[in-house]
Amino acid sequence: MKRLLLGLLVLCSVAVAQTGVVSVERSGVPFFATIAPGQGAIFNIEGKNTGTVSFTGRVWCTIWDVTTGTREEASTSDVQLYIVKDSQETLCENEGRLCYFPSKEGTQLNPGDKITGKLKVVLGSGCSTSKRFELECAMDYRTLQGVWMVVPNSGSSETVEVAPPDAKTWIELAQIVFFIGGSGLLIYGLTRVM
Amino acid sequence: MKNKEALIYIGVGIALIVLAIELPHLVGLLVA
């Protein structure tokens, strides 16, 4: 009976150690929500762990073509990923489209430890048509046998609109006109109330 | 009455700012 309870305890500990949460969020106010080819967006990567495991977060991009409904992993002509650390940008491993957090080799994490990072995504010339762009993130851990495993429930994604250059021009212009006009009306209304 | 008019200006102003922020999403939805 004692051995059974001990076995259950070990199993539960392993199960708890394997749970984690990873989130991907675009930072900043989405004033210009679209990104044109050649431009970049900064994403915040956050993960936490509840057990002692060797941890590495992997980040990559998928391109979702809204016109055809196809979804595929982004190529280097679509995107390039950079890790931003102390305002320095470093191109990621695997041809610049797969990033590892906190390091490629993996780092030992204790219960309650958090991992954070900034990722810059620069769109390549391959994204010249209107597409939706999805950044997916998952938490990996390394077993004693050295096998990489994905932490359950660690997947997370953020979607960004990719606009063609010509469309972006008039969208930006309309945004500026609406924003200035709206601000003017708001200020005028407020001064009349005062 | 004067306050009502001012509130309309404020409301339209806020609506335009929100529209400016959400315009790319709306365009994306229309294109899709």
Short mmCIF file of C-alpha atoms in Angstrom, two decimals:
data_model
loop_
_atom_site.label_atom_id
_atom_site.label_comp_id
_atom_site.label_asym_id
_atom_site.label_seq_id
_atom_site.Cartn_x
_atom_site.Cartn_y
_atom_site.Cartn_z
CA MET A 1 0.00 0.00 0.00
CA LYS A 2 2.81 2.37 0.93
CA ARG A 3 4.60 1.61 -2.35
CA LEU A 4 1.37 2.30 -4.29
CA LEU A 5 0.93 5.66 -2.57
CA LEU A 6 4.59 6.49 -3.17
CA GLY A 7 4.22 5.60 -6.85
CA LEU A 8 1.12 7.79 -7.16
CA LEU A 9 2.98 10.66 -5.46
CA VAL A 10 5.86 10.38 -7.92
CA LEU A 11 3.45 10.24 -10.88
CA CYS A 12 1.59 13.32 -9.62
CA SER A 13 4.88 15.18 -9.12
CA VAL A 14 5.93 14.40 -12.69
CA ALA A 15 2.51 15.52 -13.99
CA VAL A 16 2.72 18.83 -12.07
CA ALA A 17 6.30 19.37 -13.26
CA GLN A 18 5.12 19.10 -16.85
CA THR A 19 2.44 21.80 -16.70
CA GLY A 20 3.23 25.30 -17.81
CA VAL A 21 1.87 28.36 -19.51
CA VAL A 22 3.43 30.28 -22.36
CA SER A 23 1.96 33.45 -23.76
CA VAL A 24 2.83 35.52 -26.81
CA GLU A 25 1.64 39.11 -26.87
CA ARG A 26 2.43 41.96 -29.16
CA SER A 27 3.68 44.90 -27.15
CA GLY A 28 2.68 48.53 -27.63
CA VAL A 29 -0.58 50.18 -28.62
CA PRO A 30 -1.88 48.71 -31.87
CA PHE A 31 -2.30 52.09 -33.55
CA PHE A 32 -1.09 50.67 -36.84
CA ALA A 33 -2.28 47.10 -36.51
CA THR A 34 -1.01 46.07 -39.93
CA ILE A 35 2.61 45.33 -40.71
CA ALA A 36 4.01 45.83 -44.20
CA PRO A 37 6.91 43.84 -45.71
CA GLY A 38 10.23 45.11 -44.39
CA GLN A 39 8.66 46.23 -41.13
CA GLY A 40 8.81 44.52 -37.78
CA ALA A 41 6.74 43.99 -34.66
CA ILE A 42 7.90 43.28 -31.13
CA PHE A 43 6.35 40.36 -29.25
CA ASN A 44 6.65 39.60 -25.55
CA ILE A 45 7.20 35.95 -24.70
CA GLU A 46 6.26 34.82 -21.19
CA GLY A 47 6.34 31.38 -19.67
CA LYS A 48 6.24 29.88 -16.23
CA ASN A 49 6.97 26.50 -14.84
CA THR A 50 5.67 24.62 -11.83
CA GLY A 51 8.34 21.97 -11.52
CA THR A 52 12.04 21.37 -11.84
CA VAL A 53 12.71 20.65 -15.49
CA SER A 54 15.16 21.53 -18.17
CA PHE A 55 13.27 24.15 -20.09
CA THR A 56 13.48 25.68 -23.52
CA GLY A 57 10.77 27.73 -25.20
CA ARG A 58 10.57 27.41 -28.97
CA VAL A 59 9.04 30.13 -31.09
CA TRP A 60 8.24 30.04 -34.76
CA CYS A 61 5.81 31.59 -37.20
CA THR A 62 2.97 30.26 -39.28
CA ILE A 63 1.46 32.12 -42.20
CA TRP A 64 -2.27 31.87 -42.63
CA ASP A 65 -3.38 32.81 -46.14
CA VAL A 66 -6.93 34.05 -45.70
CA THR A 67 -7.72 33.91 -49.41
CA THR A 68 -6.97 30.19 -49.79
CA GLY A 69 -7.36 29.15 -46.15
CA THR A 70 -3.96 27.45 -46.19
CA ARG A 71 -1.69 27.56 -43.19
CA GLU A 72 1.99 26.77 -43.35
CA GLU A 73 5.19 27.37 -41.46
CA ALA A 74 6.79 30.63 -42.49
CA SER A 75 9.87 30.48 -44.67
CA THR A 76 12.81 32.88 -44.49
CA SER A 77 11.30 34.89 -47.33
CA ASP A 78 8.22 35.36 -45.15
CA VAL A 79 9.74 36.26 -41.80
CA GLN A 80 12.94 36.60 -39.84
CA LEU A 81 12.98 36.37 -36.07
CA TYR A 82 15.28 38.29 -33.75
CA ILE A 83 15.76 37.96 -29.99
CA VAL A 84 15.89 41.42 -28.43
CA LYS A 85 18.05 41.62 -25.33
CA ASP A 86 19.28 44.90 -23.84
CA SER A 87 18.18 46.68 -27.04
CA GLN A 88 20.45 44.37 -29.07
CA GLU A 89 18.85 42.27 -31.78
CA THR A 90 20.25 38.82 -32.51
CA LEU A 91 19.09 36.74 -35.45
CA CYS A 92 17.63 33.45 -34.27
CA GLU A 93 18.90 29.99 -35.05
CA ASN A 94 17.61 27.77 -37.85
CA GLU A 95 17.90 30.24 -40.73
CA GLY A 96 16.47 33.05 -38.68
CA ARG A 97 13.03 31.61 -38.20
CA LEU A 98 13.15 29.51 -35.04
CA CYS A 99 13.99 31.00 -31.66
CA TYR A 100 14.89 29.29 -28.41
CA PHE A 101 14.26 30.69 -24.94
CA PRO A 102 16.19 31.19 -22.79
CA SER A 103 19.01 29.49 -24.64
CA LYS A 104 19.52 26.81 -27.23
CA GLU A 105 20.96 24.36 -24.74
CA GLY A 106 18.14 24.68 -22.23
CA THR A 107 18.23 25.95 -18.67
CA GLN A 108 17.26 24.28 -15.44
CA LEU A 109 14.08 25.81 -14.05
CA ASN A 110 12.82 25.47 -10.49
CA PRO A 111 9.16 25.59 -9.42
CA GLY A 112 7.78 29.12 -9.77
CA ASP A 113 10.55 30.29 -12.08
CA LYS A 114 9.45 32.53 -14.92
CA ILE A 115 10.93 33.04 -18.32
CA THR A 116 10.52 36.19 -20.34
CA GLY A 117 11.88 37.41 -23.63
CA LYS A 118 11.34 39.87 -26.43
CA LEU A 119 11.07 38.72 -30.00
CA LYS A 120 11.16 40.94 -33.07
CA VAL A 121 9.48 39.65 -36.19
CA VAL A 122 10.49 41.28 -39.49
CA LEU A 123 8.39 40.48 -42.52
CA GLY A 124 10.18 39.48 -45.70
CA SER A 125 9.31 40.12 -49.32
CA GLY A 126 7.41 36.81 -49.41
CA CYS A 127 4.58 38.50 -47.51
CA SER A 128 3.66 40.79 -50.40
CA THR A 129 0.00 39.80 -50.48
CA SER A 130 -2.62 40.31 -47.82
CA LYS A 131 -2.14 37.52 -45.31
CA ARG A 132 -2.73 36.84 -41.68
CA PHE A 133 0.33 36.14 -39.72
CA GLU A 134 0.35 33.93 -36.68
CA LEU A 135 3.10 33.57 -34.12
CA GLU A 136 2.92 30.34 -32.17
CA CYS A 137 4.81 29.51 -29.02
CA ALA A 138 5.28 26.33 -27.03
CA MET A 139 7.24 25.32 -23.97
CA ASP A 140 9.63 22.39 -24.29
CA TYR A 141 11.45 20.43 -21.64
CA ARG A 142 14.23 17.90 -21.80
CA THR A 143 13.89 14.49 -20.18
CA LEU A 144 16.68 12.63 -18.44
CA GLN A 145 17.17 10.71 -21.67
CA GLY A 146 17.77 14.00 -23.49
CA VAL A 147 14.51 13.87 -25.45
CA TRP A 148 12.69 17.13 -26.12
CA MET A 149 9.04 17.08 -25.06
CA VAL A 150 6.37 19.76 -25.42
CA VAL A 151 4.83 20.88 -22.15
CA PRO A 152 1.06 20.21 -22.25
CA ASN A 153 -1.19 23.27 -22.58
CA SER A 154 1.75 25.52 -23.34
CA GLY A 155 0.73 26.48 -26.88
CA SER A 156 -0.24 30.08 -27.48
CA SER A 157 -0.48 32.35 -30.50
CA GLU A 158 -0.98 35.93 -31.61
CA THR A 159 -2.37 37.00 -34.97
CA VAL A 160 -1.26 40.04 -36.95
CA GLU A 161 -2.63 41.40 -40.18
CA VAL A 162 -0.13 41.63 -43.01
CA ALA A 163 -1.17 44.30 -45.47
CA PRO A 164 0.21 44.79 -48.97
CA PRO A 165 2.26 47.99 -49.30
CA ASP A 166 -0.29 49.81 -51.47
CA ALA A 167 -3.18 48.97 -49.11
CA LYS A 168 -1.18 50.07 -46.09
CA THR A 169 -0.69 53.53 -47.54
CA TRP A 170 -4.36 54.42 -47.65
CA ILE A 171 -5.15 52.59 -44.41
CA GLU A 172 -2.47 54.59 -42.62
CA LEU A 173 -3.69 57.82 -44.20
CA ALA A 174 -7.29 57.10 -43.18
CA GLN A 175 -6.12 56.24 -39.66
CA ILE A 176 -4.25 59.54 -39.35
CA VAL A 177 -7.24 61.54 -40.69
CA PHE A 178 -9.70 59.78 -38.35
CA PHE A 179 -7.35 60.10 -35.39
CA ILE A 180 -6.68 63.82 -35.89
CA GLY A 181 -10.34 64.55 -36.66
CA GLY A 182 -11.53 62.54 -33.69
CA SER A 183 -9.05 64.18 -31.34
CA GLY A 184 -10.08 67.62 -32.59
CA LEU A 185 -13.78 66.93 -32.02
CA LEU A 186 -13.05 65.45 -28.60
CA ILE A 187 -11.01 68.47 -27.51
CA TYR A 188 -13.60 70.90 -28.93
CA GLY A 189 -16.40 69.08 -27.09
CA LEU A 190 -14.45 69.05 -23.84
CA THR A 191 -13.70 72.79 -24.06
CA ARG A 192 -17.41 73.52 -24.56
CA VAL A 193 -18.33 71.45 -21.52
CA MET A 194 -15.77 73.25 -19.32
CA MET B 1 -28.70 72.10 -24.48
CA LYS B 2 -25.16 73.40 -24.88
CA ASN B 3 -23.93 70.41 -22.87
CA LYS B 4 -25.85 68.02 -25.10
CA GLU B 5 -24.19 69.44 -28.19
CA ALA B 6 -20.77 69.16 -26.55
CA LEU B 7 -21.45 65.54 -25.59
CA ILE B 8 -22.26 64.77 -29.23
CA TYR B 9 -18.89 66.23 -30.26
CA ILE B 10 -17.15 64.14 -27.58
CA GLY B 11 -19.01 60.99 -28.64
CA VAL B 12 -18.25 61.43 -32.34
CA GLY B 13 -14.62 62.23 -31.47
CA ILE B 14 -14.21 59.04 -29.44
CA ALA B 15 -15.96 57.02 -32.18
CA LEU B 16 -13.53 58.38 -34.80
CA ILE B 17 -10.49 57.56 -32.63
CA VAL B 18 -11.78 54.01 -32.07
CA LEU B 19 -12.43 53.70 -35.82
CA ALA B 20 -8.87 54.86 -36.53
CA ILE B 21 -7.46 52.19 -34.22
CA GLU B 22 -9.70 49.38 -35.48
CA LEU B 23 -9.63 50.31 -39.19
CA PRO B 24 -6.97 47.71 -40.21
CA HIS B 25 -8.96 44.95 -38.49
CA LEU B 26 -12.17 46.03 -40.21
CA VAL B 27 -10.41 46.16 -43.60
CA GLY B 28 -8.94 42.71 -42.92
CA LEU B 29 -12.40 41.33 -42.14
CA LEU B 30 -13.86 42.85 -45.29
CA VAL B 31 -11.04 41.46 -47.43
CA ALA B 32 -11.45 38.01 -45.87
#
